Amino acid sequence: MVNQYELTDRQKEIILRIPLFRGISEELKNNFFDRIDYSFTPLKKGNIIIEQGTTCNHLHILLSGTLDVNIIDASGNDIKVEDLIGPRSFATPHLFDGNNIFPATFTVVEDGLLMRITKESAFKLISSEPEMLRNFLRLTGNCNVCTVSRLRILAYKNIRSRFSYYLLEYKRDENDMITIAHNQTQLAEFINVTRPALAREIRSMIDEGIIEMSGKNIRIANYKALLQNI
């Protein structure tokens, strides 16, 4: 089912390359779009496409564009969770959850195209294709890990602690050099602080010899001091 939109061969190729569908059989690739019920929604900058608290009845694939994901916590604070950049699937943990409610609001920040596959046809497809089932479970687990990590950052009360924990999440080995995913504006939103306050804290940590920073590249100069911040 196509909603006033016909996929190009290139778009079909992009969809089949996203991690959720990676490694599926050639037979499934050949009849994939005949086995699912799907529709498309053009995305316009500034539009809210999903509101926190609404029911998740579709598998969502962001074919192109960028979405801003925010939650309203129990205190009424608007907290940025992440930016979603297509092509990718999203919100997979909520599709078959007993309480299949979106925990966040999704707002378009860059025009694009959203594909929705019905829950029923997604279930039939996933349950009949072992590789796709493995992909789905892996993505669901990764998404939950990201959510837990974000909540842990926000549990810290001051800017330095949040930023230090963020850096330590990127440090996976003995290498002191890390490359973070966010610029300073995005990072301030991600750890829920103002950009000027974050900039001051980063400057202080540089002056104290804890870190060295050039753009998104950061060297942890004093690992022990960084650990003491959390």
Coordinates of N, CA and C in Angstrom, one line a residue:
M1 N 0.9 -1.2 0.0 CA 0.0 0.0 0.0 C 0.9 1.2 0.0
V2 N 0.8 2.1 -1.0 CA 1.6 3.3 -1.1 C 0.7 4.5 -1.1
N3 N 1.0 5.4 -0.3 CA 0.2 6.6 0.0 C 0.7 7.7 -0.9
Q4 N 0.2 7.7 -2.2 CA 0.4 8.8 -3.1 C 2.0 9.1 -3.3
Y5 N 2.7 8.0 -3.2 CA 4.1 8.1 -3.4 C 4.7 6.8 -3.9
E6 N 5.5 6.9 -4.9 CA 6.1 5.7 -5.5 C 7.6 5.7 -5.3
L7 N 8.1 4.7 -4.6 CA 9.5 4.6 -4.3 C 10.3 4.4 -5.6
T8 N 11.5 5.1 -5.6 CA 12.4 4.9 -6.7 C 13.3 3.6 -6.3
D9 N 13.9 3.1 -7.3 CA 14.8 1.9 -7.1 C 15.9 2.3 -6.1
R10 N 16.4 3.5 -6.2 CA 17.4 4.0 -5.3 C 16.9 4.0 -3.8
Q11 N 15.7 4.5 -3.6 CA 15.1 4.5 -2.3 C 14.9 3.1 -1.7
K12 N 14.5 2.2 -2.6 CA 14.3 0.8 -2.2 C 15.6 0.2 -1.7
E13 N 16.7 0.5 -2.5 CA 18.0 0.0 -2.1 C 18.4 0.6 -0.8
I14 N 18.2 1.9 -0.5 CA 18.6 2.5 0.7 C 17.8 1.8 1.9
I15 N 16.5 1.6 1.7 CA 15.7 1.0 2.8 C 16.3 -0.4 3.2
L16 N 16.6 -1.2 2.2 CA 17.1 -2.5 2.4 C 18.5 -2.6 3.0
R17 N 19.2 -1.5 3.0 CA 20.5 -1.4 3.5 C 20.6 -1.0 5.0
I18 N 19.4 -0.5 5.5 CA 19.5 0.0 6.9 C 19.7 -1.3 7.8
P19 N 20.3 -1.1 9.0 CA 20.6 -2.2 9.9 C 19.5 -3.2 10.2
L20 N 18.3 -2.7 10.2 CA 17.1 -3.6 10.5 C 17.0 -4.7 9.5
F21 N 17.3 -4.4 8.2 CA 17.1 -5.3 7.1 C 18.4 -5.9 6.6
R22 N 19.5 -5.6 7.2 CA 20.8 -6.1 6.7 C 20.9 -7.6 6.8
G23 N 21.3 -8.2 5.8 CA 21.5 -9.7 5.8 C 20.3 -10.5 5.5
I24 N 19.2 -9.9 5.1 CA 18.0 -10.7 4.8 C 18.2 -11.5 3.5
S25 N 17.5 -12.5 3.3 CA 17.6 -13.4 2.1 C 17.3 -12.6 0.8
E26 N 17.9 -13.1 -0.2 CA 17.7 -12.5 -1.6 C 16.2 -12.7 -1.9
E27 N 15.6 -13.8 -1.5 CA 14.2 -14.0 -1.8 C 13.3 -12.9 -1.2
L28 N 13.6 -12.6 0.1 CA 12.8 -11.6 0.7 C 13.1 -10.2 0.1
K29 N 14.3 -9.9 -0.3 CA 14.6 -8.6 -0.9 C 13.8 -8.5 -2.2
N30 N 13.6 -9.5 -2.9 CA 12.9 -9.5 -4.2 C 11.4 -9.2 -4.0
N31 N 10.8 -9.7 -2.9 CA 9.4 -9.4 -2.8 C 9.1 -8.6 -1.5
F32 N 10.1 -8.0 -0.9 CA 9.9 -7.3 0.3 C 8.8 -6.3 0.3
F33 N 8.7 -5.4 -0.7 CA 7.7 -4.4 -0.7 C 6.3 -4.9 -1.1
D34 N 6.2 -6.1 -1.6 CA 4.9 -6.7 -1.8 C 4.4 -7.4 -0.5
R35 N 5.2 -7.6 0.5 CA 4.8 -8.3 1.7 C 4.5 -7.4 2.8
I36 N 4.6 -6.1 2.6 CA 4.3 -5.2 3.7 C 3.3 -4.2 3.3
D37 N 2.5 -3.7 4.3 CA 1.6 -2.6 4.2 C 2.3 -1.3 4.7
Y38 N 2.5 -0.4 3.8 CA 3.3 0.8 4.2 C 2.7 2.1 3.6
S39 N 3.1 3.2 4.2 CA 2.6 4.5 3.7 C 3.8 5.5 3.9
F40 N 3.6 6.6 3.3 CA 4.7 7.7 3.4 C 4.1 9.0 3.9
T41 N 4.9 9.7 4.6 CA 4.5 11.1 5.1 C 5.7 12.0 4.8
P42 N 5.5 13.0 3.9 CA 6.5 14.0 3.7 C 6.7 14.8 5.0
L43 N 8.0 15.1 5.3 CA 8.3 15.8 6.6 C 8.7 17.2 6.3
K44 N 8.1 18.2 7.0 CA 8.4 19.6 6.8 C 9.0 20.2 8.1
K45 N 10.0 20.9 8.0 CA 10.7 21.5 9.1 C 9.7 22.2 10.1
G46 N 9.9 21.9 11.4 CA 9.0 22.5 12.4 C 7.8 21.7 12.7
N47 N 7.4 20.7 11.9 CA 6.2 19.9 12.2 C 6.5 18.9 13.3
I48 N 5.6 18.7 14.2 CA 5.7 17.6 15.1 C 5.0 16.4 14.5
I49 N 5.7 15.3 14.3 CA 5.1 14.1 13.7 C 4.6 13.1 14.7
I50 N 5.2 13.1 15.9 CA 4.8 12.1 16.9 C 4.9 12.9 18.3
E51 N 3.8 12.8 19.0 CA 3.8 13.4 20.4 C 4.0 12.4 21.5
Q52 N 4.7 12.8 22.5 CA 4.9 12.0 23.7 C 3.6 11.5 24.2
G53 N 3.5 10.2 24.5 CA 2.3 9.6 25.0 C 1.3 9.0 24.0
T54 N 1.6 9.1 22.7 CA 0.8 8.5 21.7 C 1.2 7.1 21.5
T55 N 0.2 6.3 20.9 CA 0.4 4.9 20.7 C 1.3 4.6 19.5
C56 N 2.2 3.6 19.6 CA 3.1 3.2 18.5 C 2.4 2.0 17.8
N57 N 1.9 2.2 16.6 CA 1.2 1.2 15.8 C 1.9 0.8 14.5
H58 N 3.1 1.5 14.3 CA 3.8 1.2 13.1 C 5.3 1.1 13.3
L59 N 6.0 0.4 12.4 CA 7.4 0.4 12.4 C 7.8 1.7 11.6
H60 N 8.6 2.5 12.2 CA 8.9 3.8 11.6 C 10.3 3.8 10.9
I61 N 10.4 4.2 9.7 CA 11.7 4.3 9.0 C 11.8 5.7 8.5
L62 N 12.9 6.4 9.0 CA 13.2 7.8 8.5 C 14.0 7.6 7.3
L63 N 13.4 7.8 6.1 CA 14.1 7.6 4.8 C 15.1 8.7 4.6
S64 N 14.7 9.9 4.9 CA 15.6 11.1 4.8 C 15.1 12.2 5.7
G65 N 16.0 13.1 6.0 CA 15.7 14.2 6.9 C 16.2 14.0 8.3
T66 N 15.9 14.9 9.2 CA 16.4 14.9 10.6 C 15.3 15.2 11.6
L67 N 15.2 14.4 12.6 CA 14.2 14.6 13.7 C 14.9 14.9 15.0
D68 N 14.2 15.8 15.7 CA 14.7 16.2 17.1 C 13.8 15.4 18.1
V69 N 14.4 14.7 19.0 CA 13.7 13.9 20.0 C 13.8 14.5 21.3
N70 N 12.6 14.8 21.9 CA 12.6 15.5 23.3 C 11.6 14.8 24.2
I71 N 11.9 14.8 25.5 CA 10.9 14.3 26.4 C 10.6 15.4 27.5
I72 N 9.4 15.3 28.0 CA 9.0 16.1 29.1 C 9.0 15.3 30.4
D73 N 9.9 15.6 31.3 CA 10.1 14.8 32.5 C 9.0 15.1 33.5
A74 N 9.0 14.4 34.7 CA 8.0 14.6 35.7 C 7.9 16.0 36.3
S75 N 9.0 16.7 36.2 CA 9.0 18.1 36.7 C 8.6 19.1 35.6
G76 N 8.3 18.6 34.4 CA 7.9 19.5 33.4 C 9.0 20.1 32.5
N77 N 10.2 19.6 32.8 CA 11.4 20.0 32.0 C 11.4 19.4 30.6
D78 N 11.7 20.2 29.6 CA 11.9 19.8 28.2 C 13.3 19.3 28.0
I79 N 13.5 18.0 27.8 CA 14.9 17.5 27.8 C 15.1 16.8 26.4
K80 N 16.2 17.3 25.8 CA 16.6 16.7 24.5 C 17.2 15.3 24.6
V81 N 16.7 14.4 23.8 CA 17.2 13.0 23.9 C 18.3 12.8 22.9
E82 N 18.0 13.1 21.6 CA 18.9 12.9 20.5 C 18.4 13.5 19.2
D83 N 19.2 13.5 18.2 CA 18.8 13.8 16.8 C 18.8 12.5 16.0
L84 N 17.8 12.3 15.3 CA 17.7 11.1 14.4 C 18.0 11.6 13.0
I85 N 18.9 11.0 12.3 CA 19.3 11.4 10.9 C 19.0 10.2 10.0
G86 N 18.2 10.4 9.0 CA 17.9 9.3 8.1 C 19.0 9.0 7.1
P87 N 19.1 7.7 6.6 CA 18.1 6.7 6.7 C 18.3 5.8 7.9
R88 N 17.2 5.5 8.6 CA 17.3 4.6 9.8 C 15.9 4.3 10.3
S89 N 15.8 3.2 11.0 CA 14.5 2.9 11.7 C 14.6 3.5 13.1
F90 N 13.5 3.7 13.7 CA 13.5 4.3 15.1 C 12.3 3.8 15.9
A91 N 12.5 4.0 17.2 CA 11.4 3.6 18.2 C 11.0 2.1 18.1
T92 N 12.0 1.3 17.7 CA 11.7 -0.1 17.6 C 11.3 -0.8 19.0
P93 N 11.8 -0.3 20.1 CA 11.4 -1.0 21.4 C 10.0 -0.9 21.7
H94 N 9.3 0.1 21.1 CA 7.9 0.4 21.6 C 6.9 -0.2 20.7
L95 N 7.3 -0.9 19.6 CA 6.4 -1.4 18.6 C 5.6 -2.6 19.2
F96 N 6.3 -3.5 19.9 CA 5.7 -4.7 20.4 C 5.7 -4.7 22.0
D97 N 6.0 -3.6 22.6 CA 6.0 -3.5 24.0 C 4.6 -3.6 24.5
G98 N 4.4 -4.1 25.7 CA 3.1 -4.2 26.3 C 2.4 -2.9 26.5
N99 N 3.2 -1.9 26.8 CA 2.8 -0.5 26.9 C 3.4 0.3 25.7
N100 N 2.8 0.1 24.5 CA 3.4 0.6 23.3 C 3.2 2.0 23.1
I101 N 3.7 2.8 24.0 CA 3.5 4.3 24.0 C 4.9 5.0 23.6
F102 N 4.8 6.0 22.8 CA 6.0 6.8 22.5 C 6.4 7.6 23.7
P103 N 7.6 7.4 24.2 CA 8.0 8.2 25.4 C 8.5 9.6 25.1
A104 N 8.5 10.0 23.9 CA 9.1 11.2 23.5 C 8.3 11.9 22.3
T105 N 8.6 13.1 22.1 CA 8.1 13.9 21.0 C 9.1 14.0 19.9
F106 N 8.7 13.8 18.6 CA 9.6 13.9 17.5 C 9.2 15.1 16.6
T107 N 10.2 16.0 16.4 CA 9.9 17.2 15.7 C 10.9 17.2 14.5
V108 N 10.4 17.6 13.3 CA 11.2 17.7 12.1 C 12.1 18.9 12.2
V109 N 13.4 18.7 12.0 CA 14.4 19.8 11.9 C 15.0 20.0 10.5
E110 N 14.8 19.0 9.7 CA 15.3 19.0 8.3 C 14.3 18.2 7.5
D111 N 13.8 18.8 6.4 CA 12.8 18.2 5.6 C 13.2 16.8 5.2
G112 N 12.2 15.9 5.0 CA 12.6 14.5 4.6 C 11.3 13.7 4.3
L113 N 11.5 12.4 4.5 CA 10.4 11.5 4.1 C 10.3 10.4 5.2
L114 N 9.1 10.1 5.7 CA 8.9 9.1 6.7 C 8.1 7.9 6.1
M115 N 8.6 6.7 6.3 CA 7.9 5.5 5.9 C 7.4 4.8 7.2
R116 N 6.1 4.4 7.1 CA 5.4 3.7 8.2 C 5.0 2.3 7.7
I117 N 5.4 1.3 8.4 CA 5.0 -0.1 8.1 C 4.0 -0.5 9.2
T118 N 2.9 -1.1 8.8 CA 1.9 -1.4 9.8 C 2.5 -2.5 10.8
K119 N 2.0 -2.4 12.0 CA 2.5 -3.4 13.1 C 2.3 -4.8 12.7
E120 N 1.1 -5.1 12.1 CA 0.8 -6.5 11.7 C 1.7 -7.0 10.6
S121 N 1.9 -6.2 9.6 CA 2.8 -6.7 8.5 C 4.3 -6.8 8.9
A122 N 4.7 -5.9 9.8 CA 6.0 -5.9 10.4 C 6.2 -7.1 11.2
F123 N 5.2 -7.5 12.0 CA 5.3 -8.7 12.8 C 5.5 -10.0 12.0
K124 N 4.6 -10.1 10.9 CA 4.7 -11.2 10.0 C 6.1 -11.4 9.4
L125 N 6.6 -10.2 9.0 CA 7.9 -10.2 8.3 C 9.0 -10.6 9.3
I126 N 9.0 -10.0 10.4 CA 10.1 -10.2 11.4 C 10.1 -11.7 11.9
S127 N 8.9 -12.2 12.2 CA 8.7 -13.5 12.7 C 9.1 -14.6 11.7
S128 N 9.0 -14.3 10.4 CA 9.3 -15.3 9.4 C 10.7 -15.2 8.9
E129 N 11.5 -14.2 9.3 CA 12.9 -14.0 8.8 C 13.8 -14.0 10.0
P130 N 14.6 -15.1 10.3 CA 15.4 -15.1 11.4 C 16.5 -14.0 11.5
E131 N 17.1 -13.7 10.4 CA 18.1 -12.6 10.4 C 17.5 -11.3 10.7
M132 N 16.3 -11.0 10.3 CA 15.6 -9.8 10.6 C 15.2 -9.7 12.0
L133 N 14.8 -10.9 12.6 CA 14.5 -11.0 14.0 C 15.7 -10.6 14.9
R134 N 16.9 -11.2 14.5 CA 18.1 -10.9 15.2 C 18.4 -9.4 15.1
N135 N 18.3 -8.8 14.0 CA 18.5 -7.4 13.8 C 17.6 -6.6 14.7
F136 N 16.3 -6.9 14.7 CA 15.4 -6.2 15.5 C 15.7 -6.3 17.0
L137 N 16.0 -7.4 17.5 CA 16.4 -7.6 18.9 C 17.6 -6.8 19.2
R138 N 18.6 -6.8 18.3 CA 19.9 -6.1 18.6 C 19.6 -4.6 18.6
L139 N 18.8 -4.1 17.7 CA 18.5 -2.6 17.6 C 17.7 -2.2 18.8
T140 N 16.8 -3.1 19.2 CA 16.0 -2.7 20.4 C 16.8 -2.6 21.7
G141 N 17.8 -3.6 21.8 CA 18.7 -3.5 22.9 C 19.6 -2.3 22.9
N142 N 20.1 -2.0 21.7 CA 21.0 -0.8 21.6 C 20.2 0.5 21.9
C143 N 19.0 0.5 21.5 CA 18.1 1.7 21.8 C 17.9 1.9 23.3
N144 N 17.7 0.8 24.0 CA 17.5 0.8 25.4 C 18.7 1.2 26.1
V145 N 19.9 0.8 25.7 CA 21.2 1.2 26.3 C 21.4 2.7 26.1
C146 N 21.0 3.2 24.9 CA 21.2 4.7 24.7 C 20.3 5.5 25.7
T147 N 19.1 5.0 25.9 CA 18.2 5.7 26.8 C 18.7 5.7 28.2
V148 N 19.2 4.5 28.7 CA 19.8 4.4 30.0 C 20.9 5.3 30.2
S149 N 21.8 5.4 29.2 CA 23.0 6.3 29.2 C 22.6 7.7 29.3
R150 N 21.6 8.1 28.6 CA 21.1 9.5 28.6 C 20.5 9.8 30.0
L151 N 19.8 8.9 30.6 CA 19.2 9.2 31.9 C 20.3 9.3 33.0
R152 N 21.3 8.5 32.8 CA 22.4 8.5 33.8 C 23.1 9.9 33.7
I153 N 23.3 10.4 32.5 CA 23.9 11.7 32.4 C 23.1 12.8 33.1
L154 N 21.8 12.7 32.9 CA 20.9 13.7 33.5 C 20.7 13.6 35.0
A155 N 21.1 12.4 35.5 CA 21.0 12.2 36.9 C 22.0 13.1 37.7
Y156 N 23.1 13.5 37.0 CA 24.1 14.3 37.7 C 23.6 15.7 37.7
K157 N 23.9 16.4 38.8 CA 23.3 17.7 39.1 C 24.0 18.9 38.5
N158 N 25.3 18.8 38.3 CA 26.1 19.9 37.7 C 26.7 19.7 36.4
I159 N 27.0 20.7 35.7 CA 27.5 20.7 34.3 C 28.7 19.8 34.2
R160 N 29.7 20.1 35.0 CA 31.0 19.3 34.9 C 30.8 17.8 35.1
S161 N 29.9 17.4 36.0 CA 29.7 16.0 36.1 C 29.0 15.4 34.9
R162 N 28.0 16.1 34.4 CA 27.4 15.6 33.2 C 28.3 15.5 32.0
F163 N 29.1 16.5 31.8 CA 30.1 16.5 30.7 C 31.2 15.5 30.9
S164 N 31.6 15.3 32.1 CA 32.6 14.3 32.4 C 32.1 12.9 32.1
Y165 N 30.9 12.6 32.5 CA 30.3 11.3 32.3 C 30.1 11.1 30.8
Y166 N 29.7 12.1 30.1 CA 29.5 12.1 28.6 C 30.9 11.6 28.0
L167 N 32.0 12.3 28.4 CA 33.3 12.0 27.8 C 33.7 10.5 28.1
L168 N 33.4 10.1 29.3 CA 33.8 8.7 29.7 C 33.0 7.7 29.0
E169 N 31.8 8.0 28.5 CA 31.0 7.1 27.7 C 31.7 6.8 26.4
Y170 N 32.5 7.8 25.9 CA 33.1 7.7 24.6 C 34.5 7.0 24.8
K171 N 35.0 7.0 25.9 CA 36.4 6.4 26.1 C 36.2 4.9 26.4
R172 N 36.6 4.1 25.4 CA 36.4 2.6 25.4 C 37.7 1.8 25.6
D173 N 38.9 2.5 25.5 CA 40.1 1.8 25.6 C 41.2 2.7 26.2
E174 N 42.4 2.3 26.0 CA 43.5 3.1 26.7 C 43.9 4.3 25.9
N175 N 43.3 4.5 24.8 CA 43.6 5.7 24.0 C 43.0 7.0 24.7
D176 N 43.8 8.0 24.8 CA 43.3 9.2 25.5 C 42.5 10.1 24.5
M177 N 42.6 9.8 23.2 CA 41.9 10.7 22.2 C 40.5 10.1 22.0
I178 N 39.5 10.9 22.0 CA 38.1 10.5 21.6 C 37.6 11.6 20.7
T179 N 36.6 11.1 19.9 CA 35.9 12.0 19.0 C 34.4 11.9 19.3
I180 N 33.8 13.0 19.8 CA 32.4 13.0 20.2 C 31.5 13.3 19.0
A181 N 30.2 13.0 19.2 CA 29.2 13.0 18.1 C 28.6 14.4 17.9
H182 N 28.7 15.3 19.0 CA 28.0 16.5 19.0 C 28.9 17.7 18.9
N183 N 28.4 18.8 18.2 CA 29.1 20.1 18.4 C 28.7 20.7 19.7
Q184 N 29.2 21.8 20.1 CA 29.0 22.4 21.4 C 27.5 22.8 21.6
T185 N 26.9 23.3 20.6 CA 25.4 23.6 20.7 C 24.6 22.3 20.9
Q186 N 24.9 21.3 20.1 CA 24.1 20.1 20.3 C 24.4 19.4 21.6
L187 N 25.7 19.5 22.0 CA 26.0 18.9 23.3 C 25.3 19.5 24.5
A188 N 25.2 20.9 24.4 CA 24.5 21.6 25.5 C 23.1 21.1 25.6
E189 N 22.4 20.9 24.4 CA 21.1 20.4 24.4 C 21.0 19.0 24.9
F190 N 22.0 18.2 24.5 CA 22.0 16.8 24.9 C 22.1 16.6 26.4
I191 N 23.0 17.4 27.1 CA 23.1 17.2 28.5 C 22.2 18.2 29.3
N192 N 21.4 18.9 28.5 CA 20.3 19.8 29.1 C 20.9 20.9 29.9
V193 N 21.8 21.7 29.3 CA 22.4 22.9 30.0 C 22.5 23.9 28.9
T194 N 22.7 25.2 29.3 CA 22.9 26.3 28.3 C 24.2 26.2 27.6
R195 N 24.3 26.6 26.4 CA 25.6 26.6 25.7 C 26.6 27.5 26.4
P196 N 26.3 28.7 26.8 CA 27.4 29.5 27.5 C 27.9 28.9 28.7
A197 N 27.0 28.3 29.5 CA 27.4 27.6 30.7 C 28.4 26.4 30.4
L198 N 28.0 25.7 29.4 CA 28.9 24.5 29.0 C 30.2 25.0 28.5
A199 N 30.2 26.1 27.7 CA 31.5 26.6 27.2 C 32.4 27.1 28.3
R200 N 31.8 27.7 29.3 CA 32.6 28.1 30.5 C 33.2 26.9 31.2
E201 N 32.4 25.9 31.4 CA 32.9 24.7 32.1 C 34.0 24.0 31.3
I202 N 33.8 23.9 30.0 CA 34.9 23.3 29.1 C 36.2 24.1 29.2
R203 N 36.0 25.4 29.2 CA 37.2 26.3 29.3 C 37.9 26.1 30.6
S204 N 37.2 25.9 31.7 CA 37.8 25.7 33.0 C 38.5 24.4 33.0
M205 N 37.9 23.4 32.4 CA 38.6 22.0 32.4 C 39.8 22.0 31.6
I206 N 39.8 22.8 30.5 CA 41.0 23.0 29.7 C 42.1 23.7 30.5
D207 N 41.7 24.8 31.1 CA 42.7 25.6 31.9 C 43.3 24.7 33.1
E208 N 42.5 23.8 33.6 CA 43.0 23.0 34.7 C 43.8 21.8 34.2
G209 N 43.9 21.7 32.9 CA 44.7 20.6 32.4 C 44.0 19.2 32.4
I210 N 42.7 19.2 32.5 CA 41.9 18.0 32.5 C 41.7 17.4 31.1
I211 N 41.4 18.3 30.2 CA 41.2 18.0 28.8 C 41.9 18.9 27.9
E212 N 42.1 18.5 26.6 CA 42.4 19.4 25.5 C 41.4 19.2 24.4
M213 N 41.0 20.2 23.8 CA 39.9 20.1 22.9 C 40.1 20.9 21.6
S214 N 39.8 20.2 20.4 CA 39.8 20.9 19.1 C 38.6 20.4 18.4
G215 N 37.5 21.2 18.3 CA 36.3 20.8 17.6 C 35.7 19.6 18.4
K216 N 35.4 18.5 17.7 CA 34.9 17.3 18.3 C 35.9 16.4 18.8
N217 N 37.2 16.7 18.6 CA 38.3 15.9 19.0 C 38.8 16.3 20.4
I218 N 38.8 15.4 21.3 CA 39.1 15.7 22.7 C 40.2 14.7 23.2
R219 N 41.2 15.3 23.9 CA 42.2 14.4 24.6 C 42.0 14.5 26.1
I220 N 41.9 13.4 26.7 CA 41.8 13.4 28.2 C 43.2 13.4 28.7
A221 N 43.5 14.6 29.2 CA 44.9 14.8 29.7 C 45.1 14.3 31.1
N222 N 44.0 14.4 31.9 CA 44.1 13.9 33.3 C 42.9 13.1 33.6
Y223 N 43.1 11.8 33.4 CA 42.0 10.8 33.5 C 41.5 10.8 35.0
K224 N 42.4 10.8 35.9 CA 42.1 10.7 37.3 C 41.2 11.9 37.8
A225 N 41.6 13.1 37.3 CA 40.8 14.3 37.6 C 39.4 14.2 37.0
L226 N 39.4 13.7 35.8 CA 38.1 13.5 35.1 C 37.1 12.6 35.9
L227 N 37.7 11.5 36.4 CA 36.9 10.5 37.2 C 36.4 11.2 38.5
Q228 N 37.1 12.1 39.1 CA 36.7 12.7 40.3 C 35.5 13.6 40.2
N229 N 35.2 13.9 38.9 CA 34.0 14.8 38.7 C 32.7 14.1 38.8
I230 N 32.7 12.8 38.8 CA 31.5 12.0 38.8 C 31.3 11.1 40.0

